[in-house]
Amino acid sequence: MNLRRTLTVVSLAVMLSACGTQVVNPVTGQSERSVMSEQDEIATGKKAHQEILQEYGAYANPKLQAYVNDVGQRLAKQSHRANLAWTFTVLDSPDINAFALPGGYVYITRGIMAYLDSEAELAGVVGHEIGHVTARHGAQRATRQQTAGLGVLAATVLGAVLEAGGVGGATDLAGQVSQTAAAGYVASYSREQELQADQLGAEYLVRNQYNPQNMIDVIVLLKNQEQFAADAARAEGKAAPSGSSWLASHPSNDKRLADIRQTASKYQGNYGDDGRARYLQAVEGMTFGDSREQGVTRGRNFYHEPLGIALTAPAGWQVQNSQEAIVLANGARDAGLIVRLVPPKAGSTHEEVIRNVVKPTEGRTEARTLHGLAATHFTGTVRNEQGQSQAVTLTLVTGPGGRNYLMQYAAKDAAALQRATAQMVEAEASFRAITAADRAAAKPWSVKTVPYPRGGFAELARSSPLPVRAEAQLRLMNSAYGGSAEPKPGQQVKVVY
């Protein structure tokens, strides 16, 4: 659970000019009308960069940060905007993603790095994002949307930021900024912009002696990641997810893959080493999946060691950990218990917190204890934004360190709430101070490289902590999913331990 405040985008709109001016595009050399000068791009990116670091956090591995920065700086130096003060950051997120901000700020998650297989593939992802910046795609989107109003304009300028959460995350956050149809536009670049970023990425690879075919490898790998997610969902009888991934926020289909192949084929030459050994050395020991700082989910259990708390979802329920809350959701996804950390300024007593945060119009409270922790159960009504009366049920509990947590019962409708109430009570009752056994179970997983055994991925899967489809996931991590070639015995491959 990320306990930092959510990203503020509206304030960035003040940096933009409503009328726009003519600027020269560094890539095309052509003049175009823009609401953002280069100085505006830099100022906007610098402001949002601090928000990104506060919201998501940089991965606390100086060696890996330095490695990615070195690759990025070499690519940027050979780009169309070498003059920018480029910043490359590995975010502490398990999501499969990469994105960029105007002004030279490029981000890549440790989640996507677990699935890349060489330095050249890393350069392909980073080069694509550099291309979005050099071609001023963020500024172009802002210019197209200036007539939609400042709220949507700000959201559009930071469309790349919102893409860090995938299509759904982008749309949700944009909806908080503006309720217009234009808000959904921030979820993706245009087809033309994506193609141009691919072309520029390939060009920047060539300028740095990387084979541009690695652009193809990256797209194939990430399409395999989508297929893996779809296969996993199908095995559970669920619809394929549209969640956060680099391809989910970057339009992709067979046509785009064909375009990338055509672009890469234009370059002929002698290229250097793909840097696979250097890359595997760089990601050795990197956190895989949930991190200690964000909280670790293991099956139906959630552990947050820094906060000192743990919860267990009822049988058939799942834990969903986001930046704003922990959600223990039922299998039908129509009911769940939402757990949020209460800001200290909300009050020093349970009565004050309920009065200041819940703001009830009426209701009753009941003193309880949860595993020895003081709690207050509240049932009553509040007034929603439309002024209508709305029923609310929640429990406020004081956890370790004197931190207060709100656990709210939520459901699609009254019938779903009634069906799930018993399990919500069970979930609520599991809230506890973390135990020694919990701490042992909360150990994060890491990436490790080992020689590929003669028993193949099946042998590696038998000793893997990955709970489901371990063999398929290990294949995915090593570019061997979906019929791709198997590694040779003795070749270094990535595993999770």
XYZ file of C-alpha atoms in Angstrom:
497
model
C 0.000 0.000 0.000
C 1.590 3.245 -1.132
C 0.733 5.772 1.563
C 1.909 8.889 -0.221
C -0.541 11.404 -1.583
C -1.933 11.030 -5.077
C -0.497 12.861 -8.048
C -1.704 16.416 -8.526
C -1.984 17.414 -12.166
C -4.244 20.435 -12.248
C -1.579 22.783 -10.903
C 0.561 22.118 -13.968
C -1.956 23.713 -16.268
C -0.829 27.167 -15.179
C 2.431 26.584 -16.988
C 0.715 26.398 -20.348
C -0.205 29.165 -22.728
C -3.812 29.134 -23.868
C -3.153 30.427 -27.345
C 0.100 28.654 -28.284
C 3.043 29.730 -30.397
C 4.980 28.359 -33.353
C 7.890 26.079 -32.469
C 10.242 23.945 -34.544
C 9.951 20.199 -33.991
C 13.498 18.877 -33.300
C 12.830 15.622 -35.181
C 11.028 16.832 -38.313
C 12.513 20.311 -38.513
C 9.035 21.605 -39.296
C 7.197 24.430 -37.546
C 4.126 23.478 -35.496
C 1.766 25.354 -33.217
C 2.249 24.381 -29.577
C 0.966 25.431 -26.171
C 4.340 24.373 -24.727
C 7.717 25.900 -25.436
C 10.816 23.862 -24.646
C 11.097 25.801 -21.378
C 7.493 24.834 -20.574
C 8.254 21.183 -21.293
C 11.255 21.238 -18.972
C 9.363 23.027 -16.191
C 6.377 20.691 -16.514
C 8.561 17.576 -16.470
C 10.598 18.808 -13.508
C 7.474 19.509 -11.474
C 5.841 16.179 -12.325
C 9.096 14.283 -11.723
C 8.982 15.179 -8.042
C 5.355 14.044 -7.907
C 6.262 10.737 -9.554
C 9.076 10.070 -7.090
C 6.816 10.899 -4.168
C 3.989 8.775 -5.537
C 5.768 5.658 -6.807
C 9.261 5.876 -5.380
C 12.572 5.223 -7.081
C 13.847 1.671 -6.679
C 16.429 1.734 -3.878
C 19.285 0.128 -5.784
C 21.960 2.711 -6.710
C 23.875 0.226 -8.852
C 20.837 -0.607 -11.007
C 19.839 3.059 -11.222
C 23.333 3.959 -12.416
C 23.270 1.178 -15.009
C 19.941 2.247 -16.508
C 20.981 5.890 -16.409
C 24.188 5.068 -18.294
C 22.265 3.240 -21.032
C 19.734 6.066 -21.231
C 22.299 8.855 -21.328
C 24.188 7.179 -24.179
C 20.959 6.897 -26.175
C 19.901 10.465 -25.362
C 23.302 11.837 -26.362
C 22.699 10.452 -29.859
C 19.092 11.680 -30.016
C 17.553 14.765 -31.624
C 17.488 16.585 -28.278
C 20.878 15.906 -26.757
C 20.712 19.380 -25.212
C 18.116 18.351 -22.620
C 19.195 17.428 -19.091
C 17.881 13.869 -19.337
C 16.834 11.922 -16.238
C 16.322 8.155 -16.214
C 14.683 6.475 -13.227
C 13.834 2.887 -12.296
C 10.536 2.982 -10.390
C 9.851 0.629 -7.507
C 6.844 -0.970 -9.182
C 6.112 -4.556 -10.243
C 4.014 -3.308 -13.178
C 5.215 -4.060 -16.715
C 5.661 -0.479 -17.847
C 7.760 2.409 -19.110
C 6.778 6.004 -19.853
C 8.189 9.490 -20.331
C 7.439 13.082 -19.387
C 8.055 16.232 -21.413
C 11.482 17.760 -20.879
C 13.577 14.595 -20.780
C 12.233 12.466 -17.910
C 12.077 8.738 -18.678
C 10.867 6.014 -16.320
C 11.086 2.244 -16.431
C 9.720 -0.113 -13.791
C 11.681 -2.918 -12.209
C 8.656 -4.991 -13.222
C 9.405 -4.699 -16.915
C 13.127 -5.173 -16.316
C 12.494 -8.655 -14.901
C 11.221 -9.716 -18.326
C 13.763 -8.022 -20.587
C 16.634 -10.263 -21.576
C 19.504 -7.997 -22.612
C 20.902 -4.494 -22.514
C 19.863 -4.048 -26.136
C 16.233 -4.824 -25.237
C 16.432 -2.335 -22.376
C 17.789 0.199 -24.857
C 14.854 -0.558 -27.157
C 12.300 0.290 -24.461
C 14.181 3.388 -23.305
C 14.865 4.519 -26.872
C 11.157 4.335 -27.692
C 10.349 6.562 -24.705
C 13.147 8.983 -25.633
C 11.501 9.183 -29.051
C 8.247 10.392 -27.488
C 10.168 13.223 -25.829
C 12.333 14.205 -28.780
C 9.309 14.345 -31.097
C 7.400 16.457 -28.514
C 4.452 14.053 -28.382
C 3.355 15.216 -24.924
C 3.261 18.818 -26.102
C 1.353 17.797 -29.237
C -1.311 16.046 -27.196
C -1.641 19.069 -24.934
C -2.040 21.329 -27.952
C -4.767 19.161 -29.481
C -6.735 19.246 -26.252
C -6.373 22.916 -25.298
C -9.986 23.677 -26.233
C -11.246 21.079 -23.734
C -10.387 23.314 -20.775
C -7.512 23.586 -18.334
C -8.445 20.473 -16.345
C -8.315 18.191 -19.358
C -5.336 20.108 -20.727
C -3.351 19.387 -17.579
C -4.360 15.739 -17.702
C -3.382 15.524 -21.358
C 0.029 17.050 -20.737
C 0.585 14.403 -18.098
C -0.952 11.601 -20.098
C 2.332 9.747 -19.920
C 2.261 9.969 -16.139
C -1.195 8.484 -16.037
C -0.059 5.691 -18.322
C 2.124 4.469 -15.478
C -1.063 2.851 -14.214
C -2.140 1.450 -17.591
C -5.323 2.327 -19.459
C -7.581 1.866 -16.457
C -5.366 3.871 -14.136
C -5.067 6.680 -16.654
C -8.779 6.922 -17.224
C -9.582 6.813 -13.519
C -7.183 9.591 -12.590
C -8.150 11.688 -15.565
C -11.766 11.342 -14.522
C -10.883 12.968 -11.219
C -9.513 15.950 -13.105
C -12.346 16.337 -15.588
C -15.552 14.451 -16.304
C -15.453 15.146 -20.049
C -15.128 12.534 -22.765
C -11.788 14.045 -23.738
C -10.245 12.746 -20.499
C -10.021 9.243 -21.935
C -7.706 10.547 -24.635
C -4.827 10.677 -22.195
C -4.672 6.893 -22.077
C -2.736 6.519 -25.317
C -0.631 8.137 -27.979
C -1.895 8.219 -31.523
C -0.929 5.479 -33.955
C 1.276 7.941 -35.819
C 3.065 8.985 -32.636
C 3.673 5.365 -31.646
C 5.071 4.529 -35.068
C 7.331 7.574 -34.950
C 8.584 6.636 -31.459
C 9.331 3.104 -32.725
C 11.236 4.523 -35.688
C 13.197 6.889 -33.479
C 13.929 4.113 -30.998
C 15.356 1.966 -33.787
C 17.415 4.892 -35.045
C 18.831 5.581 -31.578
C 19.721 1.901 -31.188
C 21.673 1.955 -34.445
C 23.483 5.152 -33.456
C 24.671 3.305 -30.333
C 25.705 0.104 -32.125
C 22.702 -1.949 -30.963
C 20.908 -4.101 -33.501
C 17.486 -2.503 -34.208
C 16.020 -6.022 -34.349
C 15.883 -5.738 -30.575
C 12.891 -3.432 -30.983
C 11.068 -6.410 -32.484
C 12.220 -8.681 -29.660
C 10.813 -6.283 -27.068
C 7.384 -6.127 -28.710
C 7.268 -9.906 -29.162
C 8.268 -10.412 -25.532
C 5.608 -8.018 -24.280
C 2.959 -9.509 -26.547
C 3.875 -12.835 -24.958
C 3.371 -11.199 -21.570
C -0.139 -10.228 -22.617
C -0.759 -13.769 -23.844
C 0.525 -15.157 -20.537
C -1.936 -12.938 -18.638
C -4.765 -14.003 -20.938
C -3.855 -17.697 -20.558
C -3.738 -17.336 -16.763
C -7.138 -15.620 -16.713
C -8.652 -18.268 -18.986
C -7.359 -21.010 -16.689
C -9.265 -19.337 -13.836
C -12.394 -18.842 -15.924
C -11.947 -15.070 -16.079
C -11.812 -12.498 -18.863
C -8.383 -11.470 -20.160
C -7.100 -8.451 -18.198
C -6.630 -5.009 -19.726
C -4.486 -3.877 -16.810
C -1.275 -1.953 -16.597
C 1.401 -3.025 -19.033
C 3.586 -1.251 -21.505
C 1.485 -2.585 -24.374
C -1.806 -1.793 -22.637
C -0.910 1.886 -22.621
C 0.817 1.766 -26.014
C -1.480 0.636 -28.856
C -0.235 -2.608 -30.318
C -1.418 -5.109 -32.907
C -0.051 -7.187 -35.757
C 0.088 -4.107 -37.994
C 2.337 -2.292 -35.545
C 4.606 -5.316 -35.238
C 4.829 -5.433 -39.021
C 5.722 -1.728 -39.039
C 8.512 -2.338 -36.525
C 9.879 -5.193 -38.619
C 9.859 -2.975 -41.708
C 11.610 -0.162 -39.837
C 14.314 -2.450 -38.449
C 14.943 -4.025 -41.862
C 16.007 -0.649 -43.269
C 19.180 -0.754 -41.208
C 22.072 -2.934 -42.278
C 25.410 -3.010 -40.534
C 27.718 -4.633 -38.046
C 26.413 -4.223 -34.546
C 28.043 -4.759 -31.206
C 27.313 -7.183 -28.417
C 23.694 -7.139 -27.168
C 24.986 -6.771 -23.602
C 23.087 -9.762 -22.231
C 25.788 -10.672 -19.704
C 25.968 -7.083 -18.462
C 22.193 -6.930 -18.177
C 21.868 -10.174 -16.229
C 24.569 -8.996 -13.862
C 22.731 -5.678 -13.373
C 19.372 -7.293 -12.462
C 20.887 -9.932 -10.178
C 19.179 -9.576 -6.796
C 16.519 -7.151 -8.072
C 13.192 -7.351 -6.243
C 10.567 -9.355 -8.130
C 6.874 -8.683 -7.600
C 5.787 -6.980 -4.391
C 8.363 -5.067 -2.388
C 8.762 -4.761 1.351
C 8.062 -1.015 1.214
C 4.765 -1.447 -0.622
C 3.546 -4.544 1.182
C 3.718 -8.185 0.132
C 0.806 -10.395 -0.933
C 1.230 -14.139 -0.484
C -1.897 -16.051 -1.445
C -4.738 -14.723 0.711
C -2.343 -12.976 3.100
C -1.095 -9.397 2.999
C 1.913 -8.267 5.020
C 3.241 -4.720 5.397
C 6.399 -5.017 7.443
C 7.252 -1.285 7.655
C 3.767 -0.533 9.020
C 3.774 -3.681 11.126
C 0.358 -4.968 9.995
C -1.060 -8.091 8.352
C -4.459 -9.198 7.007
C -5.912 -12.418 5.628
C -8.650 -12.581 3.004
C -11.488 -15.129 3.385
C -11.372 -18.316 1.297
C -12.119 -17.520 -2.342
C -11.277 -13.838 -1.878
C -8.204 -12.013 -3.166
C -5.947 -9.219 -1.950
C -5.515 -6.227 -4.248
C -2.820 -3.779 -3.155
C -2.836 -0.299 -4.711
C -1.262 3.064 -3.984
C -4.388 4.275 -2.201
C -5.677 1.227 -0.334
C -5.637 -2.497 0.313
C -8.773 -4.197 -0.995
C -9.856 -7.668 0.094
C -12.303 -8.522 -2.713
C -14.671 -11.445 -3.189
C -14.501 -13.783 -6.175
C -17.406 -12.084 -7.937
C -15.648 -8.709 -7.630
C -18.875 -7.108 -6.444
C -17.939 -6.645 -2.777
C -14.876 -6.096 -0.653
C -13.258 -4.597 2.417
C -11.313 -1.408 1.670
C -8.457 -0.706 4.103
C -6.949 2.800 4.179
C -4.395 4.502 6.398
C -5.841 7.587 8.103
C -3.685 10.761 7.999
C -2.451 11.727 11.474
C -4.068 15.156 11.199
C -7.516 13.530 10.942
C -7.773 13.226 14.708
C -6.225 11.826 17.849
C -9.237 9.759 18.951
C -11.565 7.408 17.094
C -14.448 9.805 17.653
C -12.500 12.670 16.078
C -11.429 10.570 13.102
C -14.975 9.403 12.400
C -16.262 12.954 12.723
C -13.529 14.482 10.515
C -13.063 11.752 7.911
C -16.390 9.941 7.682
C -18.496 13.043 8.433
C -21.650 11.092 9.292
C -25.098 12.620 9.370
C -26.191 9.995 11.869
C -25.106 6.600 13.167
C -23.914 4.577 16.115
C -20.552 3.302 17.290
C -19.466 0.172 19.117
C -16.135 -0.369 20.873
C -14.278 -3.506 19.780
C -10.822 -5.068 19.835
C -9.027 -6.817 16.978
C -6.216 -9.079 18.172
C -5.743 -6.777 21.132
C -5.904 -3.575 19.061
C -8.473 -0.919 19.987
C -11.216 -0.597 17.364
C -14.504 1.213 16.852
C -17.250 -0.151 14.581
C -19.499 2.462 12.958
C -22.815 2.019 11.179
C -24.702 5.032 9.902
C -25.250 7.398 7.002
C -23.266 10.064 5.196
C -24.199 12.576 2.530
C -22.590 11.981 -0.888
C -21.446 14.642 -3.349
C -24.951 14.850 -4.810
C -26.371 15.559 -1.365
C -28.051 12.171 -1.113
C -28.038 10.081 2.061
C -25.870 6.967 1.800
C -25.410 4.071 4.229
C -21.886 3.324 5.445
C -20.387 0.550 7.554
C -16.766 0.599 8.684
C -14.374 -0.179 11.469
C -11.624 2.115 12.682
C -8.660 0.378 14.305
C -5.462 1.707 15.864
C -2.535 -0.376 14.697
C 1.151 -0.499 15.640
C 2.814 2.874 16.040
C -0.494 4.521 16.890
C -1.517 4.645 13.208
C -5.251 4.519 12.510
C -6.813 2.470 9.698
C -10.315 2.685 8.236
C -11.797 -0.607 7.044
C -14.884 0.147 4.990
C -17.479 -2.355 3.765
C -18.117 -1.794 0.049
C -20.375 -3.518 -2.466
C -21.982 -3.029 -5.847
C -25.468 -2.990 -4.313
C -27.385 -3.898 -1.159
C -27.808 -7.529 -2.212
C -24.071 -7.995 -2.797
C -23.356 -6.338 0.542
C -25.698 -8.707 2.334
C -24.141 -11.760 0.655
C -20.620 -10.690 1.558
C -21.076 -9.202 5.032
C -20.047 -12.342 6.918
C -16.814 -12.578 4.927
C -16.148 -8.866 5.410
C -16.431 -9.363 9.150
C -13.987 -12.273 8.841
C -11.575 -10.162 6.783
C -11.828 -7.294 9.251
C -11.171 -9.626 12.183
C -7.902 -10.753 10.552
C -6.316 -7.290 10.982
C -3.363 -7.794 13.309
C 0.068 -6.629 14.309
C 2.580 -8.536 12.216
C 3.965 -11.661 13.931
C 7.326 -13.400 13.618
C 5.698 -15.999 11.343
C 4.195 -13.214 9.252
C 7.599 -11.551 8.885
C 9.121 -14.790 7.633
C 6.324 -15.177 5.067
C 6.666 -11.536 4.003
C 10.152 -11.922 2.566
C 10.146 -10.366 -0.944
C 11.223 -12.415 -3.928
C 14.291 -11.553 -5.993
C 15.733 -12.217 -9.440
C 18.679 -14.582 -9.644
C 20.636 -15.976 -12.586
C 21.523 -19.667 -12.775
C 22.821 -22.031 -15.472
C 19.990 -23.564 -17.489
C 19.670 -27.207 -16.356
C 19.124 -30.233 -18.556
C 15.725 -30.653 -16.933
C 14.717 -27.296 -18.413
C 12.167 -24.883 -17.002
C 10.187 -27.754 -15.527
C 13.144 -28.514 -13.257
C 13.563 -24.845 -12.334
C 9.846 -24.501 -11.606
C 9.961 -27.261 -8.971
C 12.143 -25.095 -6.711
C 10.469 -21.783 -7.566
C 8.388 -19.868 -4.990
C 6.053 -18.656 -7.741
C 2.627 -19.933 -6.646
C 0.986 -20.693 -10.007
C 2.157 -21.483 -13.520
C 5.772 -21.186 -12.411
C 7.186 -22.917 -15.492
C 5.257 -20.647 -17.855
C 6.325 -17.545 -15.969
C 9.981 -18.561 -15.978
C 9.724 -19.122 -19.711
C 8.249 -15.669 -20.074
C 11.094 -14.124 -18.072
C 13.635 -15.720 -20.385
C 12.134 -15.076 -23.853
C 11.093 -18.728 -24.187
C 7.305 -18.393 -24.045
C 4.899 -19.078 -26.872
C 7.104 -21.356 -28.905
C 10.304 -19.291 -28.713
C 13.634 -21.102 -28.690
C 14.775 -22.874 -25.527
C 18.009 -21.750 -23.845
C 21.002 -24.045 -24.226
C 22.103 -26.128 -21.225
C 24.513 -24.081 -19.134
C 23.305 -20.743 -20.504
C 22.513 -18.196 -17.789
C 18.783 -17.698 -17.223
C 16.716 -15.675 -14.754
C 14.805 -17.352 -11.923
C 12.878 -16.123 -8.898
C 13.977 -17.032 -5.387
